[in-house]
PDB file of C-alpha atoms in Angstrom:
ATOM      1  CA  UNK A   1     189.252  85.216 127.062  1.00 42.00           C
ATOM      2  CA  UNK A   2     190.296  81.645 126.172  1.00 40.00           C
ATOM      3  CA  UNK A   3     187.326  79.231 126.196  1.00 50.00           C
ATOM      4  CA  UNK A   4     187.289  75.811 127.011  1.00 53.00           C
ATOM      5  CA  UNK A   5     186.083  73.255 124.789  1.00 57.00           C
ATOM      6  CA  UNK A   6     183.135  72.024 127.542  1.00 61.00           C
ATOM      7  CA  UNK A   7     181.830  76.257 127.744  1.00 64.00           C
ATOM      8  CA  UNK A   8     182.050  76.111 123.974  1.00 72.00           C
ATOM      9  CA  UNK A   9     179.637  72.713 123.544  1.00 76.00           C
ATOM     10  CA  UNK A  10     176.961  74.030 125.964  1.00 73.00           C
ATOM     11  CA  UNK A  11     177.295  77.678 124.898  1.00 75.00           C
ATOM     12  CA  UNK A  12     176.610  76.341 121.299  1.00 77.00           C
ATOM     13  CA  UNK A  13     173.758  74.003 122.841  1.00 78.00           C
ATOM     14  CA  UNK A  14     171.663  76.491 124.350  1.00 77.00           C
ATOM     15  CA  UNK A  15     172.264  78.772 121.369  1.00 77.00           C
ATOM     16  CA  UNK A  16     170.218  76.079 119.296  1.00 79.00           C
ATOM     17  CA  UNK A  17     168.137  75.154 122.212  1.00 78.00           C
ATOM     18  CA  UNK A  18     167.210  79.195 122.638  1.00 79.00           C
ATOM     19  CA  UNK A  19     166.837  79.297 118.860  1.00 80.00           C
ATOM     20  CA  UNK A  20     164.463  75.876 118.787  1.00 79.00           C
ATOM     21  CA  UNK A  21     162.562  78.180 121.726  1.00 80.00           C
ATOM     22  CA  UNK A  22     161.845  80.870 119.337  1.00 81.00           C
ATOM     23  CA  UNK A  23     160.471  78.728 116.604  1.00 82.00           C
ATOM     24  CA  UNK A  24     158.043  76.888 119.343  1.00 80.00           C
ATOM     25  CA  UNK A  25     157.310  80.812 120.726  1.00 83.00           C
ATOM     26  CA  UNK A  26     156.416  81.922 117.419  1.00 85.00           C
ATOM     27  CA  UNK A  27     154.114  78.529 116.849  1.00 82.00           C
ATOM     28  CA  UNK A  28     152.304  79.026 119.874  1.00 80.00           C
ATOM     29  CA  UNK A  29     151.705  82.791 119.347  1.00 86.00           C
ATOM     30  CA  UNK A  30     150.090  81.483 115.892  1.00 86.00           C
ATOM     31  CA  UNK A  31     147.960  78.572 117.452  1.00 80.00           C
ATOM     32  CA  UNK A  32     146.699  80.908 119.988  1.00 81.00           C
ATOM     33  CA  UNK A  33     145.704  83.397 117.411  1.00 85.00           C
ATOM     34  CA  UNK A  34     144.173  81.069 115.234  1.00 82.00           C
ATOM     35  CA  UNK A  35     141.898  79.594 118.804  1.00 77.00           C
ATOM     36  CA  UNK A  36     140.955  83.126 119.311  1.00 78.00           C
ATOM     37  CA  UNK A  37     140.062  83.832 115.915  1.00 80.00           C
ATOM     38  CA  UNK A  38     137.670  80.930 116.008  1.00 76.00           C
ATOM     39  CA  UNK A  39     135.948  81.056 119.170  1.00 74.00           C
ATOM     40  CA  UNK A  40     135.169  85.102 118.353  1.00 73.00           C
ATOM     41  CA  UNK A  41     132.818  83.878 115.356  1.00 71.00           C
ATOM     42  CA  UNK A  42     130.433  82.282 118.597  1.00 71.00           C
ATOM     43  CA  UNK A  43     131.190  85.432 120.518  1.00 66.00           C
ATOM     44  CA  UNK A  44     126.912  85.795 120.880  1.00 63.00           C
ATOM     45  CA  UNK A  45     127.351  82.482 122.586  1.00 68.00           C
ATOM     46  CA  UNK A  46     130.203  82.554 124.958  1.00 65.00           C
ATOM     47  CA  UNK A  47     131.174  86.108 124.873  1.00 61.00           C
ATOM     48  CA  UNK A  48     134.690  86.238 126.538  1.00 61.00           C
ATOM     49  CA  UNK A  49     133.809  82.583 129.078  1.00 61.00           C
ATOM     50  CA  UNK A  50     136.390  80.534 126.439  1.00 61.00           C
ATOM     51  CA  UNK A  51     139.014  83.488 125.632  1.00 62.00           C
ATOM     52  CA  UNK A  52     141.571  81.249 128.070  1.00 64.00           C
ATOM     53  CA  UNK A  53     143.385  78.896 126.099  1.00 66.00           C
ATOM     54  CA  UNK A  54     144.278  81.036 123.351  1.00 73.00           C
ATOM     55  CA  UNK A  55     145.058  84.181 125.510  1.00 78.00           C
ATOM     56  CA  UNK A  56     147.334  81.222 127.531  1.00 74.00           C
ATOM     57  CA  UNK A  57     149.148  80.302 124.402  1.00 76.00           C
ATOM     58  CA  UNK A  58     149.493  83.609 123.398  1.00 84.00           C
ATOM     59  CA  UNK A  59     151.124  85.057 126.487  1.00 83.00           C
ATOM     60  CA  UNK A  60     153.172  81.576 126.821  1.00 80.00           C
ATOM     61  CA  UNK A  61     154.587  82.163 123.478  1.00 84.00           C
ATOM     62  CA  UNK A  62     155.411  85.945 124.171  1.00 87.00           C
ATOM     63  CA  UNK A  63     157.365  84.928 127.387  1.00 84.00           C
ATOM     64  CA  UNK A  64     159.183  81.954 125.751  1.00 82.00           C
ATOM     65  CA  UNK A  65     160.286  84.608 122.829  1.00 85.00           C
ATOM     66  CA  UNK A  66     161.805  86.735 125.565  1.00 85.00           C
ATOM     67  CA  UNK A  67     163.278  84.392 127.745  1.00 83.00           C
ATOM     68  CA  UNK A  68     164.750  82.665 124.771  1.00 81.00           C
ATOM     69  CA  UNK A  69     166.868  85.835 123.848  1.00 80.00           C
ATOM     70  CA  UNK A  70     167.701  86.934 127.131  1.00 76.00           C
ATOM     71  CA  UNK A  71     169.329  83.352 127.169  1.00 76.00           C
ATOM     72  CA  UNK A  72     171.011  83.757 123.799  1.00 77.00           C
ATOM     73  CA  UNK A  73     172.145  87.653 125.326  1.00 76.00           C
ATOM     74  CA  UNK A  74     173.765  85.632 128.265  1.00 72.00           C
ATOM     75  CA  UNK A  75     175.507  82.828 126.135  1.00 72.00           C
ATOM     76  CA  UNK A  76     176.944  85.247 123.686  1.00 74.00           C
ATOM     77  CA  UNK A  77     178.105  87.709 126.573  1.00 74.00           C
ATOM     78  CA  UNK A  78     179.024  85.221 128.579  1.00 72.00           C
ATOM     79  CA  UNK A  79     177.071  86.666 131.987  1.00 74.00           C
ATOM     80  CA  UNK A  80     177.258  84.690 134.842  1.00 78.00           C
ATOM     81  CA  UNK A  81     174.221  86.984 136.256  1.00 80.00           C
ATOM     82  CA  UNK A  82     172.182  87.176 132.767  1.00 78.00           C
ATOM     83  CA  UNK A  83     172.549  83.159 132.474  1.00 79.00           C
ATOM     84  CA  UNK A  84     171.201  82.575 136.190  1.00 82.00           C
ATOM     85  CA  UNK A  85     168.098  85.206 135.783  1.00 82.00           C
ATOM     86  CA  UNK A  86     167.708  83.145 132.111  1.00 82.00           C
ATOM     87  CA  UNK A  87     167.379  79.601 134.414  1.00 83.00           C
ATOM     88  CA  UNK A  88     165.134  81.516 137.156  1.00 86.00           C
ATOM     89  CA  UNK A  89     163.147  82.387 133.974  1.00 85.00           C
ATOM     90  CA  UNK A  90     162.563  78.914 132.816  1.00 84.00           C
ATOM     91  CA  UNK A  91     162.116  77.356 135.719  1.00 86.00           C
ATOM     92  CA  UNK A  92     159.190  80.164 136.877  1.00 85.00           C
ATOM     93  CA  UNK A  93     157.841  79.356 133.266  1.00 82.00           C
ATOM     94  CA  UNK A  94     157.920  75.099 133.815  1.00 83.00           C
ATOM     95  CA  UNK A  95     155.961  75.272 137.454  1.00 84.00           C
ATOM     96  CA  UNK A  96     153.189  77.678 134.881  1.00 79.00           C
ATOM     97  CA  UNK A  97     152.982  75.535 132.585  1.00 77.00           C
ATOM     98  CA  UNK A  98     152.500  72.469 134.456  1.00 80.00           C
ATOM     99  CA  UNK A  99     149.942  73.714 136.551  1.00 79.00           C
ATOM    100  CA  UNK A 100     148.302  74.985 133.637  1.00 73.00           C
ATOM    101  CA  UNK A 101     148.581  71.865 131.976  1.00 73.00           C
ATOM    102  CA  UNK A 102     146.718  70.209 134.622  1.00 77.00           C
ATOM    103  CA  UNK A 103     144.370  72.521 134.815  1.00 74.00           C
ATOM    104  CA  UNK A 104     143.100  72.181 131.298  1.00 70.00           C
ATOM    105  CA  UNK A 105     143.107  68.739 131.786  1.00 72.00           C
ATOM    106  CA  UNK A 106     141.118  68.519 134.930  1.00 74.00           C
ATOM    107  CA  UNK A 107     138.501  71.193 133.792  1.00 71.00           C
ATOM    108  CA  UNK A 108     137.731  69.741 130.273  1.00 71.00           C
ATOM    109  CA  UNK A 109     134.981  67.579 131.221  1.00 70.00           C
ATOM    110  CA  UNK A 110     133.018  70.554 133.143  1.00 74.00           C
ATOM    111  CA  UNK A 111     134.363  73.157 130.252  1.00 76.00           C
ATOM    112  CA  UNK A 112     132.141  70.033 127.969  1.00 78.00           C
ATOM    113  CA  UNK A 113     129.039  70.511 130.714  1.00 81.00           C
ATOM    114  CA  UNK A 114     129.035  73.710 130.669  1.00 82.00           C
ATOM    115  CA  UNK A 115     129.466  74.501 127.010  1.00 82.00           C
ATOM    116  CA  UNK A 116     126.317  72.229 126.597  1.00 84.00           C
ATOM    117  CA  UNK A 117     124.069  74.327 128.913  1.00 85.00           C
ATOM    118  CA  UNK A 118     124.673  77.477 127.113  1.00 84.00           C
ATOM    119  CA  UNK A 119     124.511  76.154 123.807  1.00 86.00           C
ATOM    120  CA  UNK A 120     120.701  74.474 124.510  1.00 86.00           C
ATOM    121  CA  UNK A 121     119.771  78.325 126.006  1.00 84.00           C
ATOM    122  CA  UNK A 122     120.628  79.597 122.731  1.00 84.00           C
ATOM    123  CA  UNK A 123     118.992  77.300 120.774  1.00 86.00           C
ATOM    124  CA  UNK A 124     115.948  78.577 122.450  1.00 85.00           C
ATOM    125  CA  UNK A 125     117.084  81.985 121.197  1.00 84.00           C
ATOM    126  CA  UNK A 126     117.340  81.013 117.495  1.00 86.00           C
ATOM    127  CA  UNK A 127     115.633  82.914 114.402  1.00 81.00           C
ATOM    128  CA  UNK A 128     113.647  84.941 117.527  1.00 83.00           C
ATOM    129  CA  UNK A 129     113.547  88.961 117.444  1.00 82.00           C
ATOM    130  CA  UNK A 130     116.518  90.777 118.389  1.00 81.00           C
ATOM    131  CA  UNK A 131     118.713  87.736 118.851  1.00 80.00           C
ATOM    132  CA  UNK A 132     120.094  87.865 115.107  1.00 82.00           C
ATOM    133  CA  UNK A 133     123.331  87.576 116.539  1.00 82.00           C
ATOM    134  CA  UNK A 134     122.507  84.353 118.422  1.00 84.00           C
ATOM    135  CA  UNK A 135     120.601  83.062 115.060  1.00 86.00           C
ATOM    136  CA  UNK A 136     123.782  84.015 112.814  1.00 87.00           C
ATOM    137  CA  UNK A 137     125.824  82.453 115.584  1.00 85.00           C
ATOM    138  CA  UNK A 138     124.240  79.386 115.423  1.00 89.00           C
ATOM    139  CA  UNK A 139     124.335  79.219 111.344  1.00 88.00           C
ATOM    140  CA  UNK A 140     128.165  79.634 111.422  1.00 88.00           C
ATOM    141  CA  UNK A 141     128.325  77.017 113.837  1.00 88.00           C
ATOM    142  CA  UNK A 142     126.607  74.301 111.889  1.00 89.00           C
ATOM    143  CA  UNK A 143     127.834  74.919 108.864  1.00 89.00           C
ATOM    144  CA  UNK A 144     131.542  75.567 110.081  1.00 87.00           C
ATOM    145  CA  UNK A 145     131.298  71.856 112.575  1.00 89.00           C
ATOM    146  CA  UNK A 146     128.651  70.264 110.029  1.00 90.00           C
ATOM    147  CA  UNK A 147     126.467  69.542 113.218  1.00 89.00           C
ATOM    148  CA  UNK A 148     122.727  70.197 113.822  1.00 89.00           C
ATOM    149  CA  UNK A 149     120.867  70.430 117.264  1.00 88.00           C
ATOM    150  CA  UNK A 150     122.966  70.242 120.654  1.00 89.00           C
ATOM    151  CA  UNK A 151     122.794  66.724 120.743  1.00 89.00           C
ATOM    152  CA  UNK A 152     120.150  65.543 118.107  1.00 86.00           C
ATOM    153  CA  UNK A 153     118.886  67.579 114.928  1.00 83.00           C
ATOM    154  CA  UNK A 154     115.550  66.252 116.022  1.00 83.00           C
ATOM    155  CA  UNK A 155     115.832  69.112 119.310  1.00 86.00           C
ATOM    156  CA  UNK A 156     115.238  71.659 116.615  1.00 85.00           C
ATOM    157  CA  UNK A 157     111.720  69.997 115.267  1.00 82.00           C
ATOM    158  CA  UNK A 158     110.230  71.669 119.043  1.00 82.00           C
ATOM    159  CA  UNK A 159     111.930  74.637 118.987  1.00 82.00           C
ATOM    160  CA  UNK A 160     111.273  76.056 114.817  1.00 77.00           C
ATOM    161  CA  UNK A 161     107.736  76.108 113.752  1.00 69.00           C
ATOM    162  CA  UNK A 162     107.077  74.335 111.211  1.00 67.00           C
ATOM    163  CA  UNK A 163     108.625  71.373 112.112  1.00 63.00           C
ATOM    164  CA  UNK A 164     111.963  72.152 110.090  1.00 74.00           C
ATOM    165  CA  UNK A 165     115.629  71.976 110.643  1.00 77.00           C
ATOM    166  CA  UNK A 166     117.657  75.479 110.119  1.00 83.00           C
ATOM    167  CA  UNK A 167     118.908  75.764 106.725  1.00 82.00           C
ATOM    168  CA  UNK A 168     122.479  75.872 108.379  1.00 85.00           C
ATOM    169  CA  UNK A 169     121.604  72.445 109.104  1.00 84.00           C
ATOM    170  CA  UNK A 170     121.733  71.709 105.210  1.00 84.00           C
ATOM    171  CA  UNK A 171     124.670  70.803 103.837  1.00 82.00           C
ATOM    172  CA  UNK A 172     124.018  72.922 100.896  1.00 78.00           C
ATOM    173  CA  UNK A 173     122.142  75.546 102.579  1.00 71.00           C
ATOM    174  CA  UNK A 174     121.160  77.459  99.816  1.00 72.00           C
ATOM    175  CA  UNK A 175     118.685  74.056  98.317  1.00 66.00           C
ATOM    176  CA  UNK A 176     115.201  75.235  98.296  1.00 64.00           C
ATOM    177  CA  UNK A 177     113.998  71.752  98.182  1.00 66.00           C
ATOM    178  CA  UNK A 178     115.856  70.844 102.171  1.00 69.00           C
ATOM    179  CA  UNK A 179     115.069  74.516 103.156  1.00 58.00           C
ATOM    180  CA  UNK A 180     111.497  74.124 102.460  1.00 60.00           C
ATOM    181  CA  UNK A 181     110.986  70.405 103.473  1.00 56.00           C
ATOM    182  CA  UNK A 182     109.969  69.339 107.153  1.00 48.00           C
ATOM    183  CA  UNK A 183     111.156  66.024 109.094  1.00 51.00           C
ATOM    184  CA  UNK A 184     110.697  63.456 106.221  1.00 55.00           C
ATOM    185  CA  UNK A 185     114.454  64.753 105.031  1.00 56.00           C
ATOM    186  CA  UNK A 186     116.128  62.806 103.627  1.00 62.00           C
ATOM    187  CA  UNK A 187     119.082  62.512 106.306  1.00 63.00           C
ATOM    188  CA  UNK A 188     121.882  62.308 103.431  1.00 66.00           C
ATOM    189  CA  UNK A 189     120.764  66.444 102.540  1.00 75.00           C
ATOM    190  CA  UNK A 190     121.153  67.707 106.294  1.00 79.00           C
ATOM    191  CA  UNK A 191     124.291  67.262 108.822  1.00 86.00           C
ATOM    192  CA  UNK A 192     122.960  64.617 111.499  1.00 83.00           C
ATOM    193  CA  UNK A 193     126.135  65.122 114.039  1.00 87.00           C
ATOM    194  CA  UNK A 194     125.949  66.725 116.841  1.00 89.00           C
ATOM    195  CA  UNK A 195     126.744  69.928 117.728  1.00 88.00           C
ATOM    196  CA  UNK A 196     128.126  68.340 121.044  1.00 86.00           C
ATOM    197  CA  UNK A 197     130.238  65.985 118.910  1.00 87.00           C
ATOM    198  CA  UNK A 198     131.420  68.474 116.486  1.00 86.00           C
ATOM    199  CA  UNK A 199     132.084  71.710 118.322  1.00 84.00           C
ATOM    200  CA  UNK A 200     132.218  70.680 121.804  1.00 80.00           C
ATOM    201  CA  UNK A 201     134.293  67.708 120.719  1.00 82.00           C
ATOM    202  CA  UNK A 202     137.113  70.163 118.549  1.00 82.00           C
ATOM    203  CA  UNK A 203     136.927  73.169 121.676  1.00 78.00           C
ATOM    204  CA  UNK A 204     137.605  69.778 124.089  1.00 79.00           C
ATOM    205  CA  UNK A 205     140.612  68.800 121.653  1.00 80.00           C
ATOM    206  CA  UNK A 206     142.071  72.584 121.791  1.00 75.00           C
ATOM    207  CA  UNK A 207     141.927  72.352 125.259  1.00 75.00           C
ATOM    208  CA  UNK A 208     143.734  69.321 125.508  1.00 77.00           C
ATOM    209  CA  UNK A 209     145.880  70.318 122.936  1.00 75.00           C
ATOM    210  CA  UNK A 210     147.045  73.252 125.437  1.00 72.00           C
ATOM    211  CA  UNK A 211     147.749  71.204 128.179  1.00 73.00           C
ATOM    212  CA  UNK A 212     149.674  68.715 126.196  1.00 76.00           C
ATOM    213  CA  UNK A 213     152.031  71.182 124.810  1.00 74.00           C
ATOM    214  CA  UNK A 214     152.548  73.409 128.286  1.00 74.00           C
ATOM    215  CA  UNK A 215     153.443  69.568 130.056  1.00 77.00           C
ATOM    216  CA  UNK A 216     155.448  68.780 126.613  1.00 78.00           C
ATOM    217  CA  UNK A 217     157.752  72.047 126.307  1.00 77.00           C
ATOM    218  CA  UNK A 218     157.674  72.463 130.536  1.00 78.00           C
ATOM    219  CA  UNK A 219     159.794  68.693 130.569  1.00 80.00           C
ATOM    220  CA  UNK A 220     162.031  70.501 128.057  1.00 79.00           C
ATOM    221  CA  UNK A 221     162.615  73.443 129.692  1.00 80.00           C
ATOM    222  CA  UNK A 222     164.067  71.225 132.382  1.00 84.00           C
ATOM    223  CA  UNK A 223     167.146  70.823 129.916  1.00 81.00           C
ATOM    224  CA  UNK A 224     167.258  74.683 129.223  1.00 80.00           C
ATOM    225  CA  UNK A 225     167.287  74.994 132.916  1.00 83.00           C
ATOM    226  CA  UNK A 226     170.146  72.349 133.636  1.00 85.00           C
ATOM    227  CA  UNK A 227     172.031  73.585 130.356  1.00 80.00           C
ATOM    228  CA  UNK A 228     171.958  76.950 131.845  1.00 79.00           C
ATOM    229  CA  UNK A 229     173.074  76.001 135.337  1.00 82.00           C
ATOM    230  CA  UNK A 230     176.267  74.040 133.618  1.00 80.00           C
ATOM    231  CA  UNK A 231     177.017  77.200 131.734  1.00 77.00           C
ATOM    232  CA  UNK A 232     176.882  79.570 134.659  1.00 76.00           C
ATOM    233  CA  UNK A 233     179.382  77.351 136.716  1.00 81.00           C
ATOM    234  CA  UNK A 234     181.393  77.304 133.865  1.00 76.00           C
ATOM    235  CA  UNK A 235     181.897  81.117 133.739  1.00 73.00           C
ATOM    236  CA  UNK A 236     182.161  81.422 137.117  1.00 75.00           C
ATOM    237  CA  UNK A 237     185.143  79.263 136.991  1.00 73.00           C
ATOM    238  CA  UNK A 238     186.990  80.623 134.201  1.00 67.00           C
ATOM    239  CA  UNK A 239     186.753  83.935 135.751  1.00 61.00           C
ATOM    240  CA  UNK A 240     187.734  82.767 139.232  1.00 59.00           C
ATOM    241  CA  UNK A 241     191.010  81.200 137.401  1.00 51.00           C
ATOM    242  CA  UNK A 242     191.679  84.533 135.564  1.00 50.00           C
TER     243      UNK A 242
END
């Protein structure tokens, strides 16, 4: 089969769009991971309630990696049929992403509330009997976000008796003399952010972060989609003049 120059230039397009796909498929797979990896160390807090955006980006990325070569398939076998089903594909993927996109954005400020509310119930839960997990929870947490208290390190002066701050609140943990002292600290030996700035604040970013990149890539996809169109005329016509 002869090709003309115009199939070559989009056949060759879509091969480095497709392959550009991959790369992003592969990066999303890894930033979903590495969401899911963090939110499982507060697992006594949230249990599965926050497992969404990394499961999203996750099964986003696996999709994109198999659309992407079922597009390269069709380019390189020049399938009129494979090429079509490959710009179905992407545009079933774009309206997903969009609306979850503006989901995430929409639902970040009651994903903040409501992140709040269970964080203050397990404050109430810290260093108590049989919630080690909840106490070990909340160590990782303020260490990890160098936060202390919900929204003020003073919350924790009610809650622990003596009037102390968790060690985890120190920013090294392991001094005796910040472990040991009550609410005359010194404020430059303890973390005073808090917890709602630090870790509701980065889980608020990820979340945004997700909808940003489904709108981003969804816009592209619209090129994949009208790339794939002109290529699937294109072999239609060459084998309607043979």
């Amino acid at each position: 089969m002869v090709e003309g120059g115009g199939m070559k230039c989009i056949k060759f397009i879509i091969f480095a769009f497709n392959f550009i796909f991959v790369l992003v498929a592969c990066g999303l797979i890894g930033l979903g991971i590495y969401i899911q990896v963090q939110l499982s160390e507060f697992f006594d807090f949230f249990g599965n309630q926050f497992a969404g955006p990394g499961i999203v980006l996750i099964v986003i990325g696996f999709v994109i990696f198999i659309v992407a070569t079922f597009g390269c398939c069709g380019a390189l076998k020049e399938n009129y049929c494979c090429i079509m089903t490959f710009a179905v594909l992407l545009g079933v993927i774009f309206i997903i992403q969009i609306a979850a996109g503006i989901s995430g954005f929409v639902l970040r400020e009651s994903m903040r509330d409501q992140v709040v509310v269970i964080l203050k119930g397990a404050e109430h839960n810290y260093g108590k009997d049989g919630k080690g997990g909840v106490t070990k929870a909340w160590d990782k947490l303020q260490q990890k976000f160098e936060c202390c208290g919900v929204e003020n390190y003073t919350e924790w002066y009610s809650l622990l008796t003596p009037k102390l701050v968790p060690t985890s609140c120190c920013v090294d943990p392991k001094s005796t003399e910040c472990a040991n002292r009550t609410q005359t600290l010194n404020e430059t030996e303890f973390y005073t952010q808090s917890c709602e700035e630090g870790f509701v604040g980065w889980l608020d970013y990820e979340i945004a972060l997700v909808g940003g990149v489904g709108i981003g890539l969804a816009f592209v996809e619209v090129v994949g989609i009208i790339l794939a169109c002109c290529l699937a005329m294109a072999i239609r016509k060459e084998y309607k003049v043979l």
